[in-house]
mmCIF file of N, CA and C in Angstrom:
data_model
loop_
_atom_site.group_PDB
_atom_site.id
_atom_site.type_symbol
_atom_site.label_atom_id
_atom_site.label_comp_id
_atom_site.label_asym_id
_atom_site.label_seq_id
_atom_site.Cartn_x
_atom_site.Cartn_y
_atom_site.Cartn_z
ATOM 1 N N MET C 277 -26.069 -43.224 1.568
ATOM 2 C CA MET C 277 -25.970 -42.091 2.460
ATOM 3 C C MET C 277 -24.530 -41.613 2.578
ATOM 4 N N THR C 278 -23.569 -42.554 2.641
ATOM 5 C CA THR C 278 -22.172 -42.180 2.763
ATOM 6 C C THR C 278 -21.708 -41.410 1.539
ATOM 7 N N GLY C 279 -22.168 -41.820 0.344
ATOM 8 C CA GLY C 279 -21.809 -41.109 -0.878
ATOM 9 C C GLY C 279 -22.343 -39.686 -0.883
ATOM 10 N N ASP C 280 -23.576 -39.495 -0.389
ATOM 11 C CA ASP C 280 -24.155 -38.153 -0.303
ATOM 12 C C ASP C 280 -23.373 -37.287 0.666
ATOM 13 N N TRP C 281 -22.967 -37.862 1.788
ATOM 14 C CA TRP C 281 -22.202 -37.148 2.814
ATOM 15 C C TRP C 281 -20.858 -36.709 2.256
ATOM 16 N N ARG C 282 -20.157 -37.649 1.600
ATOM 17 C CA ARG C 282 -18.860 -37.315 1.004
ATOM 18 C C ARG C 282 -19.048 -36.305 -0.122
ATOM 19 N N GLY C 283 -20.068 -36.480 -0.931
ATOM 20 C CA GLY C 283 -20.339 -35.554 -2.025
ATOM 21 C C GLY C 283 -20.660 -34.155 -1.535
ATOM 22 N N ALA C 284 -21.409 -34.065 -0.436
ATOM 23 C CA ALA C 284 -21.730 -32.755 0.129
ATOM 24 C C ALA C 284 -20.463 -32.055 0.609
ATOM 25 N N TRP C 285 -19.584 -32.815 1.255
ATOM 26 C CA TRP C 285 -18.323 -32.219 1.717
ATOM 27 C C TRP C 285 -17.433 -31.825 0.538
ATOM 28 N N THR C 286 -17.394 -32.656 -0.492
ATOM 29 C CA THR C 286 -16.601 -32.338 -1.676
ATOM 30 C C THR C 286 -17.112 -31.056 -2.319
ATOM 31 N N THR C 287 -18.422 -30.909 -2.417
ATOM 32 C CA THR C 287 -19.016 -29.687 -2.974
ATOM 33 C C THR C 287 -18.680 -28.475 -2.112
ATOM 34 N N ALA C 288 -18.773 -28.628 -0.796
ATOM 35 C CA ALA C 288 -18.455 -27.524 0.117
ATOM 36 C C ALA C 288 -17.003 -27.103 -0.033
ATOM 37 N N LEU C 289 -16.099 -28.071 -0.124
ATOM 38 C CA LEU C 289 -14.678 -27.745 -0.302
ATOM 39 C C LEU C 289 -14.423 -27.121 -1.672
ATOM 40 N N ASP C 290 -15.131 -27.595 -2.709
ATOM 41 C CA ASP C 290 -15.006 -26.994 -4.042
ATOM 42 C C ASP C 290 -15.356 -25.506 -3.990
ATOM 43 N N GLU C 291 -16.485 -25.188 -3.340
ATOM 44 C CA GLU C 291 -16.924 -23.793 -3.256
ATOM 45 C C GLU C 291 -15.938 -22.952 -2.455
ATOM 46 N N LEU C 292 -15.458 -23.494 -1.354
ATOM 47 C CA LEU C 292 -14.490 -22.775 -0.530
ATOM 48 C C LEU C 292 -13.194 -22.541 -1.289
ATOM 49 N N GLU C 293 -12.748 -23.546 -2.009
ATOM 50 C CA GLU C 293 -11.517 -23.421 -2.781
ATOM 51 C C GLU C 293 -11.662 -22.381 -3.895
ATOM 52 N N MET C 294 -12.834 -22.320 -4.533
ATOM 53 C CA MET C 294 -13.061 -21.306 -5.565
ATOM 54 C C MET C 294 -13.023 -19.903 -4.960
ATOM 55 N N ASP C 295 -13.555 -19.753 -3.747
ATOM 56 C CA ASP C 295 -13.526 -18.467 -3.064
ATOM 57 C C ASP C 295 -12.085 -18.040 -2.776
ATOM 58 N N VAL C 296 -11.275 -18.964 -2.279
ATOM 59 C CA VAL C 296 -9.873 -18.658 -2.004
ATOM 60 C C VAL C 296 -9.149 -18.328 -3.306
ATOM 61 N N ALA C 297 -9.418 -19.098 -4.351
ATOM 62 C CA ALA C 297 -8.770 -18.848 -5.642
ATOM 63 C C ALA C 297 -9.144 -17.470 -6.189
ATOM 64 N N ALA C 298 -10.389 -17.037 -5.980
ATOM 65 C CA ALA C 298 -10.807 -15.709 -6.450
ATOM 66 C C ALA C 298 -10.033 -14.611 -5.731
ATOM 67 N N VAL C 299 -9.834 -14.760 -4.425
ATOM 68 C CA VAL C 299 -9.079 -13.753 -3.682
ATOM 69 C C VAL C 299 -7.612 -13.792 -4.079
ATOM 70 N N GLU C 300 -7.066 -14.985 -4.284
ATOM 71 C CA GLU C 300 -5.678 -15.101 -4.751
ATOM 72 C C GLU C 300 -5.509 -14.411 -6.104
ATOM 73 N N ALA C 301 -6.482 -14.595 -7.007
ATOM 74 C CA ALA C 301 -6.423 -13.948 -8.322
ATOM 75 C C ALA C 301 -6.510 -12.438 -8.177
ATOM 76 N N MET C 302 -7.360 -11.978 -7.270
ATOM 77 C CA MET C 302 -7.493 -10.543 -7.037
ATOM 78 C C MET C 302 -6.176 -9.967 -6.524
ATOM 79 N N LEU C 303 -5.509 -10.679 -5.632
ATOM 80 C CA LEU C 303 -4.232 -10.208 -5.101
ATOM 81 C C LEU C 303 -3.145 -10.228 -6.172
ATOM 82 N N ALA C 304 -3.223 -11.184 -7.073
ATOM 83 C CA ALA C 304 -2.227 -11.282 -8.143
ATOM 84 C C ALA C 304 -2.393 -10.164 -9.164
ATOM 85 N N ASP C 305 -3.623 -9.734 -9.407
ATOM 86 C CA ASP C 305 -3.911 -8.680 -10.374
ATOM 87 C C ASP C 305 -4.645 -7.566 -9.634
ATOM 88 N N GLU C 306 -3.887 -6.617 -9.088
ATOM 89 C CA GLU C 306 -4.430 -5.590 -8.210
ATOM 90 C C GLU C 306 -5.545 -4.766 -8.844
ATOM 91 N N HIS C 307 -5.528 -4.590 -10.134
ATOM 92 C CA HIS C 307 -6.504 -3.710 -10.781
ATOM 93 C C HIS C 307 -7.763 -4.455 -11.221
ATOM 94 N N ARG C 308 -7.718 -5.765 -11.225
ATOM 95 C CA ARG C 308 -8.819 -6.566 -11.760
ATOM 96 C C ARG C 308 -10.127 -6.359 -11.003
ATOM 97 N N HIS C 309 -10.068 -6.370 -9.686
ATOM 98 C CA HIS C 309 -11.289 -6.250 -8.892
ATOM 99 C C HIS C 309 -11.310 -4.954 -8.087
ATOM 100 N N ALA C 310 -10.527 -3.979 -8.487
ATOM 101 C CA ALA C 310 -10.454 -2.738 -7.714
ATOM 102 C C ALA C 310 -11.804 -2.048 -7.621
ATOM 103 N N GLU C 311 -12.554 -2.060 -8.692
ATOM 104 C CA GLU C 311 -13.840 -1.364 -8.703
ATOM 105 C C GLU C 311 -15.012 -2.257 -8.321
ATOM 106 N N THR C 312 -14.940 -3.535 -8.664
ATOM 107 C CA THR C 312 -16.057 -4.430 -8.382
ATOM 108 C C THR C 312 -15.550 -5.688 -7.679
ATOM 109 N N PRO C 313 -15.594 -5.714 -6.355
ATOM 110 C CA PRO C 313 -15.168 -6.922 -5.640
ATOM 111 C C PRO C 313 -16.125 -8.077 -5.899
ATOM 112 N N PRO C 314 -15.681 -9.294 -5.671
ATOM 113 C CA PRO C 314 -16.562 -10.447 -5.902
ATOM 114 C C PRO C 314 -17.842 -10.330 -5.088
ATOM 115 N N ALA C 315 -18.963 -10.677 -5.709
ATOM 116 C CA ALA C 315 -20.259 -10.526 -5.060
ATOM 117 C C ALA C 315 -20.668 -11.774 -4.279
ATOM 118 N N ASP C 316 -20.223 -12.941 -4.702
ATOM 119 C CA ASP C 316 -20.637 -14.182 -4.052
ATOM 120 C C ASP C 316 -19.675 -14.529 -2.929
ATOM 121 N N ILE C 317 -20.085 -14.274 -1.712
ATOM 122 C CA ILE C 317 -19.265 -14.592 -0.562
ATOM 123 C C ILE C 317 -19.601 -16.012 -0.124
ATOM 124 N N TRP C 318 -18.569 -16.815 0.100
ATOM 125 C CA TRP C 318 -18.779 -18.206 0.494
ATOM 126 C C TRP C 318 -19.387 -18.267 1.878
ATOM 127 N N ARG C 319 -20.390 -19.107 2.021
ATOM 128 C CA ARG C 319 -21.018 -19.329 3.315
ATOM 129 C C ARG C 319 -20.904 -20.822 3.642
ATOM 130 N N PRO C 320 -20.492 -21.119 4.849
ATOM 131 C CA PRO C 320 -20.352 -22.544 5.184
ATOM 132 C C PRO C 320 -21.701 -23.246 5.162
ATOM 133 N N PRO C 321 -21.737 -24.431 4.586
ATOM 134 C CA PRO C 321 -22.984 -25.191 4.575
ATOM 135 C C PRO C 321 -23.330 -25.655 5.989
ATOM 136 N N THR C 322 -24.583 -25.927 6.211
ATOM 137 C CA THR C 322 -25.014 -26.386 7.527
ATOM 138 C C THR C 322 -25.349 -27.868 7.469
ATOM 139 N N GLU C 323 -25.281 -28.506 8.600
ATOM 140 C CA GLU C 323 -25.708 -29.894 8.775
ATOM 141 C C GLU C 323 -24.967 -30.888 7.895
ATOM 142 N N LEU C 324 -23.656 -30.689 7.727
ATOM 143 C CA LEU C 324 -22.883 -31.654 6.950
ATOM 144 C C LEU C 324 -22.353 -32.792 7.811
ATOM 145 N N GLY C 325 -22.205 -32.544 9.078
ATOM 146 C CA GLY C 325 -21.602 -33.563 9.932
ATOM 147 C C GLY C 325 -20.094 -33.462 9.873
ATOM 148 N N ALA C 326 -19.431 -34.490 10.338
ATOM 149 C CA ALA C 326 -17.967 -34.499 10.400
ATOM 150 C C ALA C 326 -17.358 -34.603 9.008
ATOM 151 N N LEU C 327 -16.203 -33.997 8.854
ATOM 152 C CA LEU C 327 -15.464 -34.051 7.590
ATOM 153 C C LEU C 327 -14.964 -35.474 7.352
ATOM 154 N N PRO C 328 -15.179 -36.039 6.156
ATOM 155 C CA PRO C 328 -14.623 -37.366 5.866
ATOM 156 C C PRO C 328 -13.095 -37.336 5.970
ATOM 157 N N LEU C 329 -12.528 -38.346 6.568
ATOM 158 C CA LEU C 329 -11.092 -38.392 6.823
ATOM 159 C C LEU C 329 -10.266 -38.236 5.549
ATOM 160 N N GLU C 330 -10.732 -38.801 4.445
ATOM 161 C CA GLU C 330 -9.953 -38.720 3.200
ATOM 162 C C GLU C 330 -9.944 -37.304 2.612
ATOM 163 N N LEU C 331 -10.851 -36.418 3.065
ATOM 164 C CA LEU C 331 -10.867 -35.037 2.582
ATOM 165 C C LEU C 331 -10.072 -34.088 3.482
ATOM 166 N N LYS C 332 -9.560 -34.578 4.601
ATOM 167 C CA LYS C 332 -8.822 -33.732 5.537
ATOM 168 C C LYS C 332 -7.577 -33.093 4.905
ATOM 169 N N PRO C 333 -6.755 -33.814 4.132
ATOM 170 C CA PRO C 333 -5.593 -33.153 3.521
ATOM 171 C C PRO C 333 -5.999 -31.977 2.618
ATOM 172 N N ARG C 334 -7.070 -32.159 1.869
ATOM 173 C CA ARG C 334 -7.542 -31.072 1.007
ATOM 174 C C ARG C 334 -8.038 -29.894 1.835
ATOM 175 N N ALA C 335 -8.801 -30.172 2.884
ATOM 176 C CA ALA C 335 -9.300 -29.112 3.757
ATOM 177 C C ALA C 335 -8.135 -28.374 4.426
ATOM 178 N N ASP C 336 -7.115 -29.102 4.854
ATOM 179 C CA ASP C 336 -5.930 -28.480 5.465
ATOM 180 C C ASP C 336 -5.200 -27.579 4.469
ATOM 181 N N GLU C 337 -5.110 -28.020 3.216
ATOM 182 C CA GLU C 337 -4.432 -27.225 2.182
ATOM 183 C C GLU C 337 -5.212 -25.942 1.903
ATOM 184 N N ILE C 338 -6.541 -26.039 1.866
ATOM 185 C CA ILE C 338 -7.370 -24.851 1.646
ATOM 186 C C ILE C 338 -7.221 -23.894 2.825
ATOM 187 N N LEU C 339 -7.191 -24.421 4.037
ATOM 188 C CA LEU C 339 -7.002 -23.583 5.216
ATOM 189 C C LEU C 339 -5.661 -22.861 5.166
ATOM 190 N N THR C 340 -4.614 -23.548 4.769
ATOM 191 C CA THR C 340 -3.292 -22.926 4.642
ATOM 192 C C THR C 340 -3.333 -21.785 3.640
ATOM 193 N N ARG C 341 -4.009 -22.002 2.518
ATOM 194 C CA ARG C 341 -4.142 -20.942 1.512
ATOM 195 C C ARG C 341 -4.952 -19.771 2.044
ATOM 196 N N GLN C 342 -6.041 -20.068 2.777
ATOM 197 C CA GLN C 342 -6.858 -18.999 3.364
ATOM 198 C C GLN C 342 -6.025 -18.143 4.323
ATOM 199 N N LEU C 343 -5.239 -18.783 5.155
ATOM 200 C CA LEU C 343 -4.408 -18.042 6.109
ATOM 201 C C LEU C 343 -3.377 -17.178 5.395
ATOM 202 N N ALA C 344 -2.790 -17.703 4.313
ATOM 203 C CA ALA C 344 -1.818 -16.928 3.540
ATOM 204 C C ALA C 344 -2.489 -15.716 2.891
ATOM 205 N N VAL C 345 -3.688 -15.910 2.366
ATOM 206 C CA VAL C 345 -4.437 -14.812 1.743
ATOM 207 C C VAL C 345 -4.793 -13.759 2.797
ATOM 208 N N ALA C 346 -5.241 -14.199 3.964
ATOM 209 C CA ALA C 346 -5.589 -13.254 5.029
ATOM 210 C C ALA C 346 -4.368 -12.451 5.460
ATOM 211 N N GLN C 347 -3.234 -13.108 5.562
ATOM 212 C CA GLN C 347 -2.002 -12.411 5.943
ATOM 213 C C GLN C 347 -1.600 -11.396 4.873
ATOM 214 N N GLU C 348 -1.729 -11.763 3.611
ATOM 215 C CA GLU C 348 -1.385 -10.839 2.523
ATOM 216 C C GLU C 348 -2.344 -9.656 2.483
ATOM 217 N N LEU C 349 -3.626 -9.905 2.706
ATOM 218 C CA LEU C 349 -4.597 -8.805 2.751
ATOM 219 C C LEU C 349 -4.263 -7.837 3.886
ATOM 220 N N ALA C 350 -3.926 -8.367 5.046
ATOM 221 C CA ALA C 350 -3.560 -7.513 6.182
ATOM 222 C C ALA C 350 -2.309 -6.709 5.863
ATOM 223 N N ARG C 351 -1.331 -7.341 5.228
ATOM 224 C CA ARG C 351 -0.097 -6.633 4.861
ATOM 225 C C ARG C 351 -0.396 -5.497 3.886
ATOM 226 N N ARG C 352 -1.239 -5.779 2.904
ATOM 227 C CA ARG C 352 -1.558 -4.744 1.918
ATOM 228 C C ARG C 352 -2.394 -3.615 2.516
ATOM 229 N N LEU C 353 -3.293 -3.939 3.435
ATOM 230 C CA LEU C 353 -4.061 -2.885 4.108
ATOM 231 C C LEU C 353 -3.137 -1.973 4.908
ATOM 232 N N THR C 354 -2.187 -2.567 5.604
ATOM 233 C CA THR C 354 -1.224 -1.776 6.376
ATOM 234 C C THR C 354 -0.393 -0.894 5.455
ATOM 235 N N ALA C 355 0.087 -1.460 4.358
ATOM 236 C CA ALA C 355 0.873 -0.679 3.401
ATOM 237 C C ALA C 355 0.040 0.445 2.808
ATOM 238 N N ASN C 356 -1.227 0.177 2.541
ATOM 239 C CA ASN C 356 -2.115 1.192 1.988
ATOM 240 C C ASN C 356 -2.297 2.347 2.968
ATOM 241 N N ARG C 357 -2.492 2.016 4.253
ATOM 242 C CA ARG C 357 -2.629 3.062 5.274
ATOM 243 C C ARG C 357 -1.358 3.893 5.382
ATOM 244 N N GLN C 358 -0.215 3.230 5.343
ATOM 245 C CA GLN C 358 1.059 3.949 5.425
ATOM 246 C C GLN C 358 1.251 4.862 4.221
ATOM 247 N N GLN C 359 0.910 4.366 3.048
ATOM 248 C CA GLN C 359 1.036 5.171 1.840
ATOM 249 C C GLN C 359 0.070 6.352 1.879
ATOM 250 N N SER C 360 -1.133 6.129 2.352
ATOM 251 C CA SER C 360 -2.106 7.205 2.455
ATOM 252 C C SER C 360 -1.632 8.283 3.427
ATOM 253 N N ALA C 361 -1.077 7.859 4.556
ATOM 254 C CA ALA C 361 -0.555 8.826 5.527
ATOM 255 C C ALA C 361 0.599 9.624 4.932
ATOM 256 N N MET C 362 1.448 8.970 4.171
ATOM 257 C CA MET C 362 2.588 9.641 3.553
ATOM 258 C C MET C 362 2.122 10.639 2.496
ATOM 259 N N THR C 363 1.193 10.247 1.653
ATOM 260 C CA THR C 363 0.743 11.156 0.598
ATOM 261 C C THR C 363 -0.045 12.331 1.157
ATOM 262 N N SER C 364 -0.666 12.156 2.310
ATOM 263 C CA SER C 364 -1.401 13.275 2.894
ATOM 264 C C SER C 364 -0.460 14.368 3.391
ATOM 265 N N ARG C 365 0.809 14.036 3.585
ATOM 266 C CA ARG C 365 1.784 15.022 4.049
ATOM 267 C C ARG C 365 2.524 15.711 2.900
ATOM 268 N N ILE C 366 2.316 15.254 1.697
ATOM 269 C CA ILE C 366 3.004 15.831 0.540
ATOM 270 C C ILE C 366 2.283 17.096 0.094
ATOM 271 N N GLU C 367 3.029 18.167 -0.068
ATOM 272 C CA GLU C 367 2.435 19.404 -0.575
ATOM 273 C C GLU C 367 2.376 19.328 -2.085
ATOM 274 N N THR C 368 1.265 19.765 -2.629
ATOM 275 C CA THR C 368 1.036 19.640 -4.069
ATOM 276 C C THR C 368 1.468 20.865 -4.848
ATOM 277 N N GLY C 369 1.810 21.941 -4.170
ATOM 278 C CA GLY C 369 2.161 23.165 -4.866
ATOM 279 C C GLY C 369 0.966 24.079 -5.031
ATOM 280 N N GLU C 370 -0.206 23.583 -4.765
ATOM 281 C CA GLU C 370 -1.402 24.409 -4.830
ATOM 282 C C GLU C 370 -1.409 25.350 -3.633
ATOM 283 N N ALA C 371 -2.181 26.398 -3.759
ATOM 284 C CA ALA C 371 -2.295 27.347 -2.664
ATOM 285 C C ALA C 371 -2.805 26.629 -1.427
ATOM 286 N N VAL C 372 -2.068 26.782 -0.351
ATOM 287 C CA VAL C 372 -2.444 26.142 0.896
ATOM 288 C C VAL C 372 -3.423 27.043 1.628
ATOM 289 N N LYS C 373 -4.511 26.464 2.074
ATOM 290 C CA LYS C 373 -5.523 27.244 2.778
ATOM 291 C C LYS C 373 -5.144 27.321 4.254
ATOM 292 N N ARG C 374 -4.527 28.461 4.617
ATOM 293 C CA ARG C 374 -4.121 28.695 5.992
ATOM 294 C C ARG C 374 -4.684 30.035 6.438
ATOM 295 N N PRO C 375 -4.736 30.267 7.722
ATOM 296 C CA PRO C 375 -5.222 31.563 8.187
ATOM 297 C C PRO C 375 -4.417 32.705 7.545
ATOM 298 N N VAL C 376 -5.107 33.796 7.204
ATOM 299 C CA VAL C 376 -4.444 34.888 6.495
ATOM 300 C C VAL C 376 -4.178 36.108 7.393
ATOM 301 N N TYR C 377 -4.447 35.986 8.673
ATOM 302 C CA TYR C 377 -4.163 37.117 9.565
ATOM 303 C C TYR C 377 -3.420 36.610 10.795
ATOM 304 N N LEU C 378 -2.799 37.498 11.462
ATOM 305 C CA LEU C 378 -2.069 37.188 12.676
ATOM 306 C C LEU C 378 -2.618 38.047 13.804
ATOM 307 N N ASP C 379 -3.012 37.413 14.874
ATOM 308 C CA ASP C 379 -3.566 38.141 16.020
ATOM 309 C C ASP C 379 -2.397 38.662 16.868
ATOM 310 N N ARG C 380 -2.192 39.991 16.878
ATOM 311 C CA ARG C 380 -1.060 40.574 17.581
ATOM 312 C C ARG C 380 -1.494 41.195 18.907
ATOM 313 N N ALA C 381 -2.692 40.860 19.353
ATOM 314 C CA ALA C 381 -3.219 41.436 20.579
ATOM 315 C C ALA C 381 -2.487 40.897 21.806
ATOM 316 N N MET C 382 -1.792 39.873 21.691
ATOM 317 C CA MET C 382 -1.133 39.282 22.847
ATOM 318 C C MET C 382 0.078 40.025 23.207
#
């Protein structure tokens, strides 16, 4: 039973680590997943019980990587919004659609 418990946790951490690695790869190569994001979203397993003590360092390392990835995603989203706001203010030289009359009744 102990081997099954440890094996289940090892499998869960393997899957979680692959998910983090996929996002890290996506961040490293911005164009790789631009059109098709990963389809398999990691879901935490149920009924595993407590994490085996010997797997805690690995779980902590994966958590640290997850937090770094989340912070980088937030930074890039903010930069994207700022860039979008900036480009929306740039005139392209095309005819600007503005009102063509002036109301002089005032």
